[in-house]
PDB file of C-alpha atoms in Angstrom:
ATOM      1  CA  UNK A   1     344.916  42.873 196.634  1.00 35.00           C
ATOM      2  CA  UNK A   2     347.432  44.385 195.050  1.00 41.00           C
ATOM      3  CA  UNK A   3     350.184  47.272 195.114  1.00 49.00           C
ATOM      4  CA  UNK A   4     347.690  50.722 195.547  1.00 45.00           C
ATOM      5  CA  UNK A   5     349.664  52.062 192.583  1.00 52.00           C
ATOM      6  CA  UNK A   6     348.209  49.508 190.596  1.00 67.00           C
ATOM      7  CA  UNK A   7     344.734  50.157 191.419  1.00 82.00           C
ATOM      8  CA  UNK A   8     345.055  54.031 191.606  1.00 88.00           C
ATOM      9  CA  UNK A   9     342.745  54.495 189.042  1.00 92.00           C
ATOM     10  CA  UNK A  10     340.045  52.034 190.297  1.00 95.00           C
ATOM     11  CA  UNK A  11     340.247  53.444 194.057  1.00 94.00           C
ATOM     12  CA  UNK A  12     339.671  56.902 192.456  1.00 95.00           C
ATOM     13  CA  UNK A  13     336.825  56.003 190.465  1.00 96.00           C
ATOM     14  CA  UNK A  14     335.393  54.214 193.448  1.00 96.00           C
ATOM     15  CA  UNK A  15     335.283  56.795 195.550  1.00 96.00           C
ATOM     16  CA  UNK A  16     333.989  58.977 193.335  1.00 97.00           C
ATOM     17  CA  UNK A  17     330.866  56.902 193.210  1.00 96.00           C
ATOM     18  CA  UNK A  18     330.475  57.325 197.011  1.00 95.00           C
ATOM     19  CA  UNK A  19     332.423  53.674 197.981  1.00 95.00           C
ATOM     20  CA  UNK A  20     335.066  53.301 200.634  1.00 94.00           C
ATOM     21  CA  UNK A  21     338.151  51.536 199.335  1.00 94.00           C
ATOM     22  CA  UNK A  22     340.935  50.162 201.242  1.00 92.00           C
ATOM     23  CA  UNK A  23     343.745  48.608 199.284  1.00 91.00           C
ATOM     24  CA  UNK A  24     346.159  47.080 201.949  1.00 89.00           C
ATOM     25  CA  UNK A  25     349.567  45.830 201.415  1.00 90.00           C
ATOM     26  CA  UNK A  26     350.552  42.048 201.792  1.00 93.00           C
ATOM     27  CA  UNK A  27     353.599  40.358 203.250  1.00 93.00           C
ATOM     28  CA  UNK A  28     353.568  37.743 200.160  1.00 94.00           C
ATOM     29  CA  UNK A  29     355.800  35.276 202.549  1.00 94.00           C
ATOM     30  CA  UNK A  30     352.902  33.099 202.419  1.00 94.00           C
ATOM     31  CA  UNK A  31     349.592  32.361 202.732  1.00 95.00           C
ATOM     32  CA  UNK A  32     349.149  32.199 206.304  1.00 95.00           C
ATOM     33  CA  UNK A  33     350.416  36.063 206.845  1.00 96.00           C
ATOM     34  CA  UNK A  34     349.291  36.901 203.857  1.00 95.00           C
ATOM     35  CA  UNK A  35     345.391  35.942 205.164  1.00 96.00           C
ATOM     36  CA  UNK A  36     346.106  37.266 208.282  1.00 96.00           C
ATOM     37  CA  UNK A  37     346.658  40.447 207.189  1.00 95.00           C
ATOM     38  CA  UNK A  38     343.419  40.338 204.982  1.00 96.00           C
ATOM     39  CA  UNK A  39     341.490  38.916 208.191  1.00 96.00           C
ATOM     40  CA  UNK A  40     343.114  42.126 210.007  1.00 95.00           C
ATOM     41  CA  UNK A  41     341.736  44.430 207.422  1.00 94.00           C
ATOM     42  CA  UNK A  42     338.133  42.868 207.124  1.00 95.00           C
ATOM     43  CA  UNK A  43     338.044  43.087 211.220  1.00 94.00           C
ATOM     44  CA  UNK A  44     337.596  47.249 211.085  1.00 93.00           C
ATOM     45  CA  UNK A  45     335.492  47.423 208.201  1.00 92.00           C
ATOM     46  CA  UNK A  46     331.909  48.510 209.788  1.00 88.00           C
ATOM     47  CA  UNK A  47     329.808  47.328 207.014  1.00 88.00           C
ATOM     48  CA  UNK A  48     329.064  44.867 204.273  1.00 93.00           C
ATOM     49  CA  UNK A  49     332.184  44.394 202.034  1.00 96.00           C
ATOM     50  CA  UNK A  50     333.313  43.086 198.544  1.00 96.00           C
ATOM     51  CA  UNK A  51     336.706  42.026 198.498  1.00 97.00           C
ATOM     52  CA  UNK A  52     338.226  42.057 195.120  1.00 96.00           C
ATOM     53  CA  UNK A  53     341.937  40.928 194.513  1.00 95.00           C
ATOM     54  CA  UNK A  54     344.110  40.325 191.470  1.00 95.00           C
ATOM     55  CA  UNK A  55     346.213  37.461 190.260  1.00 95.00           C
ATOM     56  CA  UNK A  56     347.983  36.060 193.872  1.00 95.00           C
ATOM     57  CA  UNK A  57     345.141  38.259 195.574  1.00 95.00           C
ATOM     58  CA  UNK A  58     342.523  35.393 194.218  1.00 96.00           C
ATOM     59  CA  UNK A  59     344.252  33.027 196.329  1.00 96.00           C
ATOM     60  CA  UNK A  60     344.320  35.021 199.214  1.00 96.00           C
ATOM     61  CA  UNK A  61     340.446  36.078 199.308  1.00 97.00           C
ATOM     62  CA  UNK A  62     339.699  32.475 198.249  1.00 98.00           C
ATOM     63  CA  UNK A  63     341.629  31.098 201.347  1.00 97.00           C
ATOM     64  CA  UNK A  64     339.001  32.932 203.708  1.00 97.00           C
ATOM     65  CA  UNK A  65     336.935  30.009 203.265  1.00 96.00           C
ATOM     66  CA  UNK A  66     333.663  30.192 204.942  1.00 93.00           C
ATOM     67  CA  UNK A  67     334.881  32.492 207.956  1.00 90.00           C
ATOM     68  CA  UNK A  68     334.430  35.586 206.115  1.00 92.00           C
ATOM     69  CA  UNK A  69     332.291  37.914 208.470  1.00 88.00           C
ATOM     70  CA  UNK A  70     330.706  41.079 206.423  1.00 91.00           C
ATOM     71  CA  UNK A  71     332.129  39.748 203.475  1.00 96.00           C
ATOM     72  CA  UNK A  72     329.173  39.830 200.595  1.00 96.00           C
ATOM     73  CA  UNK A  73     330.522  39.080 197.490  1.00 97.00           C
ATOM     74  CA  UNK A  74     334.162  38.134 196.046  1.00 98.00           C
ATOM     75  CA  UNK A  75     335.445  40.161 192.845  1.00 98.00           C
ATOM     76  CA  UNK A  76     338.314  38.302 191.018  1.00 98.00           C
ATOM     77  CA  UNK A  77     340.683  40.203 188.122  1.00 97.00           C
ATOM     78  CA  UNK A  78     342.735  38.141 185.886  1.00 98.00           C
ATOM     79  CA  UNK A  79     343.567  35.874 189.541  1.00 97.00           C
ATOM     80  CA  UNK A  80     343.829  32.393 190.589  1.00 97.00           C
ATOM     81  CA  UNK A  81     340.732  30.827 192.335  1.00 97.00           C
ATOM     82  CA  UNK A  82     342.174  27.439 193.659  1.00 97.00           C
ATOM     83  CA  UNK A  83     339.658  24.470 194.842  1.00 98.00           C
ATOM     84  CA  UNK A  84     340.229  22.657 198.108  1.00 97.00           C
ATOM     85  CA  UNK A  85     343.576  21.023 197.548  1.00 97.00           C
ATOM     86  CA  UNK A  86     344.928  22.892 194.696  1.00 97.00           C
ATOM     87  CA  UNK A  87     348.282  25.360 194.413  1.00 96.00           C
ATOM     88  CA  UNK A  88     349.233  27.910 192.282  1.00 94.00           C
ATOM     89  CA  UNK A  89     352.041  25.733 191.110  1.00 92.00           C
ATOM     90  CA  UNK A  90     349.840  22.881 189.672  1.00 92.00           C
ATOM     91  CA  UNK A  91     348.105  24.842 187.754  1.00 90.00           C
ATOM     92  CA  UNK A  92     351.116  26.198 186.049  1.00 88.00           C
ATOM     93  CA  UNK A  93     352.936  23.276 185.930  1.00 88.00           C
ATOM     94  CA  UNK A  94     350.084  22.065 183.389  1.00 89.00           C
ATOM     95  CA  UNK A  95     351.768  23.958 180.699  1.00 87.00           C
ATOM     96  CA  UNK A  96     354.396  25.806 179.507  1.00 91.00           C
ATOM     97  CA  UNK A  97     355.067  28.948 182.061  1.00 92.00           C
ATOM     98  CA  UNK A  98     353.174  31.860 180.593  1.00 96.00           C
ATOM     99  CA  UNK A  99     355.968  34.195 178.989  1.00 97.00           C
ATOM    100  CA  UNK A 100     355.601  36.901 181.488  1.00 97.00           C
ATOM    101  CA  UNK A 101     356.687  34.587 184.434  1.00 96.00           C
ATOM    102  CA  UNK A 102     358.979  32.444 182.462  1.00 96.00           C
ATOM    103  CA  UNK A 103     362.256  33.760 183.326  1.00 97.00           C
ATOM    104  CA  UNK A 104     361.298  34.568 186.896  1.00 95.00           C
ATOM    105  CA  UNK A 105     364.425  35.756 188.939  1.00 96.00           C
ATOM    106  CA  UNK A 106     364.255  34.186 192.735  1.00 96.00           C
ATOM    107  CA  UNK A 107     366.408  36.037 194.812  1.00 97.00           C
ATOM    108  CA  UNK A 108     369.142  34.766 198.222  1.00 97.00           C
ATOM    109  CA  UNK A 109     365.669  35.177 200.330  1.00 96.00           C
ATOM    110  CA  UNK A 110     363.543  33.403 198.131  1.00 97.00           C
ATOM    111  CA  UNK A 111     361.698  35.772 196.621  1.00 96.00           C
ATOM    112  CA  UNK A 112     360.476  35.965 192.787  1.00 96.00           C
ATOM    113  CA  UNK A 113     360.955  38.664 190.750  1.00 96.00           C
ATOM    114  CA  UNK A 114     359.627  39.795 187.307  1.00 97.00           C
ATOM    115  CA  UNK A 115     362.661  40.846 184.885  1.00 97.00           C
ATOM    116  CA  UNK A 116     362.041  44.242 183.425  1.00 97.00           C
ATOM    117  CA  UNK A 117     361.988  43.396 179.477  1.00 98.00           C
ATOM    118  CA  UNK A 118     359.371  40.868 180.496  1.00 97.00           C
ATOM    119  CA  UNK A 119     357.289  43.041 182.536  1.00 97.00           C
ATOM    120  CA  UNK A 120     357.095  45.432 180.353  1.00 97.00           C
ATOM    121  CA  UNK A 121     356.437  43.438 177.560  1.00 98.00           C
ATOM    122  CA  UNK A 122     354.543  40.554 178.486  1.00 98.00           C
ATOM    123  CA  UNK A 123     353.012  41.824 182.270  1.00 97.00           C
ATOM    124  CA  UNK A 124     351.867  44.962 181.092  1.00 97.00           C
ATOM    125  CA  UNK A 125     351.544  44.729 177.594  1.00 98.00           C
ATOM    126  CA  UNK A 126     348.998  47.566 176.753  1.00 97.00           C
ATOM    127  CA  UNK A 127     350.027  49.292 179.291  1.00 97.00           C
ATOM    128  CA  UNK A 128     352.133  52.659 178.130  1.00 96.00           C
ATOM    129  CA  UNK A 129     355.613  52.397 178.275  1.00 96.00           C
ATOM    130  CA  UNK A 130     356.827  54.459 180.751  1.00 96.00           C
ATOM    131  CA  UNK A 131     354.101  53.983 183.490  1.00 94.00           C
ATOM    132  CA  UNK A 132     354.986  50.160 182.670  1.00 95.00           C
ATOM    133  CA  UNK A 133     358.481  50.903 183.778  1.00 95.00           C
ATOM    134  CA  UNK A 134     357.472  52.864 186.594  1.00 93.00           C
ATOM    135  CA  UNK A 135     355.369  49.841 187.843  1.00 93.00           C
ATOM    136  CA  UNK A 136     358.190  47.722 186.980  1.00 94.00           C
ATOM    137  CA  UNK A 137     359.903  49.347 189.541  1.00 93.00           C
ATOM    138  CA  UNK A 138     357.383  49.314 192.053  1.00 91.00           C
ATOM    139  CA  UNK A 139     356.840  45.123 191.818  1.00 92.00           C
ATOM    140  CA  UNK A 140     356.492  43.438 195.309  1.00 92.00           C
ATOM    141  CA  UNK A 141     357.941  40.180 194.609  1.00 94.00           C
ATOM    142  CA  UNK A 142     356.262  36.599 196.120  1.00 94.00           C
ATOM    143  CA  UNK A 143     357.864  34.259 198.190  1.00 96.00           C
ATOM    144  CA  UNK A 144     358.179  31.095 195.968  1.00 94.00           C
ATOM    145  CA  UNK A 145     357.033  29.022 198.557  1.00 93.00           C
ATOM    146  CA  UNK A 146     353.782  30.437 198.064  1.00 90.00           C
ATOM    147  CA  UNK A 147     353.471  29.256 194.771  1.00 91.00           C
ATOM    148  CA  UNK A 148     353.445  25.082 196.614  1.00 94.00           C
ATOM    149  CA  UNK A 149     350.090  26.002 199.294  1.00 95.00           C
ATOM    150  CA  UNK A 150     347.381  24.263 199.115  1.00 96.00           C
ATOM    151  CA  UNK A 151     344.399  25.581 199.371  1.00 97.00           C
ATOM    152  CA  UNK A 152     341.303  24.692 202.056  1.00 96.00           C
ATOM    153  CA  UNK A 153     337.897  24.952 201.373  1.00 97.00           C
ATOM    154  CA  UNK A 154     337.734  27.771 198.918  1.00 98.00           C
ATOM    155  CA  UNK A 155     335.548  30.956 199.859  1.00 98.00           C
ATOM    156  CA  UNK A 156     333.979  30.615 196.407  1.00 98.00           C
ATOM    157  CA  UNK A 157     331.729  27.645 197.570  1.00 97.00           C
ATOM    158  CA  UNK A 158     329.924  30.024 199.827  1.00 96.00           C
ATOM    159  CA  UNK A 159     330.076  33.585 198.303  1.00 97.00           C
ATOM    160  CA  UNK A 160     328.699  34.867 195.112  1.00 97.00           C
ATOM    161  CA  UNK A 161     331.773  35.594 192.376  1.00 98.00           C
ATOM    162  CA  UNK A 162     332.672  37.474 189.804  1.00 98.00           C
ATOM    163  CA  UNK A 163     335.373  37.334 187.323  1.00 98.00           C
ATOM    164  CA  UNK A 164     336.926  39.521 184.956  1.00 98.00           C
ATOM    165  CA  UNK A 165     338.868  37.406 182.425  1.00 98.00           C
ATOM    166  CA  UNK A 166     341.833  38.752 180.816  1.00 98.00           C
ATOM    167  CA  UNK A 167     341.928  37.924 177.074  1.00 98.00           C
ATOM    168  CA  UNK A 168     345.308  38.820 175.714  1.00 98.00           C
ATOM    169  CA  UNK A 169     346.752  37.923 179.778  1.00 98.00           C
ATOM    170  CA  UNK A 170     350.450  36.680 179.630  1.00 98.00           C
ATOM    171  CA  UNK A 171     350.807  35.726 183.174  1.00 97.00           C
ATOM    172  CA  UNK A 172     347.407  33.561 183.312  1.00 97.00           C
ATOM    173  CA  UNK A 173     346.452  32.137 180.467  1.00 96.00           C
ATOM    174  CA  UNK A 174     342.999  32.994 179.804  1.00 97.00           C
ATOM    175  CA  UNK A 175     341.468  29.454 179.239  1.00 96.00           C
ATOM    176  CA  UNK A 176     342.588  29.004 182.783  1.00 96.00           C
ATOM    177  CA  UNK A 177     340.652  32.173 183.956  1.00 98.00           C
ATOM    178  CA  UNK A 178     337.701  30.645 182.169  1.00 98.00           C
ATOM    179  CA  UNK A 179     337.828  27.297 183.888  1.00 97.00           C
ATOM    180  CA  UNK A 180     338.064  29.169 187.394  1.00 98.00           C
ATOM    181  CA  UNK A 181     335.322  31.271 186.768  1.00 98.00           C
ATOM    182  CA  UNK A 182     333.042  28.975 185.252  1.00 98.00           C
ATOM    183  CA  UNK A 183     334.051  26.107 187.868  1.00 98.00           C
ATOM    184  CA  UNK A 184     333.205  28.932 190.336  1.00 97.00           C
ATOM    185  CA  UNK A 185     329.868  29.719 189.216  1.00 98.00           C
ATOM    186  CA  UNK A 186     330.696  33.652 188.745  1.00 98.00           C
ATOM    187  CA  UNK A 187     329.612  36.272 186.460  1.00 98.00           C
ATOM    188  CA  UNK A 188     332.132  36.792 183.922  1.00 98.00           C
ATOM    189  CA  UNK A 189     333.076  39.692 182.202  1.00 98.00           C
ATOM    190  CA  UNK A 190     335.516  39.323 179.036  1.00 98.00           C
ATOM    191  CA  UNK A 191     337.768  42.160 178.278  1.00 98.00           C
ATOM    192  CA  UNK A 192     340.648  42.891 175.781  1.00 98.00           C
ATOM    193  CA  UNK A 193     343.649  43.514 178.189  1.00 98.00           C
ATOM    194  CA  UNK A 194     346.718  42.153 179.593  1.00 98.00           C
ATOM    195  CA  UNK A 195     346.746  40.750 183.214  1.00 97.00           C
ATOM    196  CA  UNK A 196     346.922  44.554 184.743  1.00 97.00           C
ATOM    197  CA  UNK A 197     343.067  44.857 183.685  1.00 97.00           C
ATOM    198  CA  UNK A 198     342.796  47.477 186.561  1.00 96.00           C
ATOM    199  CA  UNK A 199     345.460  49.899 185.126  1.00 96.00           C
ATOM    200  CA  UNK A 200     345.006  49.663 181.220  1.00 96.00           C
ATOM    201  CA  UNK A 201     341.126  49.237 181.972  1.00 97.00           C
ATOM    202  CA  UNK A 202     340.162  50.950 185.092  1.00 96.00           C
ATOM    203  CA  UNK A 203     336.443  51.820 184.109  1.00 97.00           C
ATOM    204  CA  UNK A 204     335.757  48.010 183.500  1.00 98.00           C
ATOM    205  CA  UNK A 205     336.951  47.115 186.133  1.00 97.00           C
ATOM    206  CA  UNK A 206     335.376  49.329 188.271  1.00 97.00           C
ATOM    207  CA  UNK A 207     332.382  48.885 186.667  1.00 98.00           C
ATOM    208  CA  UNK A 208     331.766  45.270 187.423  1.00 98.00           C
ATOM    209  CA  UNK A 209     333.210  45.933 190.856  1.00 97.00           C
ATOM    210  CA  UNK A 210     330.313  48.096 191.514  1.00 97.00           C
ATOM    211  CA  UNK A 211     327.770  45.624 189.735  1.00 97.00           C
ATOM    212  CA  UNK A 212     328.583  43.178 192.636  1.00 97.00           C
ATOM    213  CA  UNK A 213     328.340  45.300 195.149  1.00 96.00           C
ATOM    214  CA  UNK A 214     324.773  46.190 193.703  1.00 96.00           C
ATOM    215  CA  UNK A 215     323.867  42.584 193.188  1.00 96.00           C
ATOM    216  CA  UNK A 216     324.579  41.809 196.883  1.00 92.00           C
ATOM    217  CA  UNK A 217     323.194  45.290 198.163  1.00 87.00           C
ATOM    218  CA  UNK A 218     326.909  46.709 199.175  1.00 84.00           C
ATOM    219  CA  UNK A 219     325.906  50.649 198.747  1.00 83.00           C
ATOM    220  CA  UNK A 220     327.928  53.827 199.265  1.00 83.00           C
TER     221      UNK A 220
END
């Protein structure tokens, strides 16, 4: 659930293990086309799927809610997993922003975009340099509005989880990836990284990606 660049590394080990990957792109206007889309995706999949999304992505896969036909298994990285009636923005307004969305630019259009000292810094902190930059250049910004959504009944409730929790995350603050995952019920995995687990840590990533589709009998 996020930008294939991101997850090159992921899809690639994925499909060498025999699995077929599709990474869409969203909208990000808001949640509504941004679940349609997913909905659209799922529809021409001809077999048992794990959807796995990062950061925003979590709220998308969450908001499938119990309509989630083929869907075996949910896979969160470093992402928000909002209960029935929660946003995005409630959670953050808990505390003080996280410093790589602290000095979020929102554009005419009402977009929000990550400023490049802070991506590279803070977004993709152990990520090297240069591809950092490169990815920096490559953000897909979210509509703010999509930060106020509340969410339905969460897809959580029904489907087993996972969760990969980001330790050294700037964007998400890692207690709060503990409390979703926990509240959730999912397997975690704990890993050293910043919140772009899937590009400084593709093999973990992967690798618990895989374990769920195992666990739920998702095969290449």
């Amino acid at each position: 659930m996020v930008r294939w660049f991101l997850l090159e590394g992921v899809i690639r080990l994925l499909q060498e293990d025999g699995y077929n990957v599709i990474a869409p792109q969203f909208p990000l206007t808001s949640l509504a086309d941004n679940l349609a889309r997913l909905r659209e995706v799922l529809a021409v999949q001809d077999g048992p799927t794990i959807v796995f999304g990062h950061s925003y992505g979590g709220q998308i896969m969450t908001a499938l809610g119990k309509d989630a036909p083929n869907v075996f298994g949910l896979v969160y990285i470093a992402a928000f997993a909002p209960d029935e009636g929660e946003s995005i923005g409630g959670f953050l307004q808990q505390g003080p922003p996280p410093p790589a969305i602290a000095n979020l630019r929102i554009d005419p259009q009402g977009f929000a975009w990550l400023p490049q000292s802070d991506f590279v810094n803070y977004f993709a902190a152990d990520v090297d340099r240069q591809q950092a930059n490169v990815m920096y250049a490559v953000q897909q910004p979210l509509s703010v509005s999509a930060l106020s959504e509340v969410m339905g009944t969460p897809a959580w409730k029904t489907l087993p989880s996972w969760y990969l929790v980001a330790t050294n995350d700037q964007a998400i603050p890692p207690d709060a990836e503990r409390f979703f995952a926990q509240r959730m019920g999912a397997t975690i995995v704990e890993i050293k990284s910043s919140h772009v687990a899937m590009v400084s840590h593709p093999k973990d990533v992967t690798k618990l990606i895989e374990t769920a589709a195992q666990a739920v009998k998702v095969t290449p």
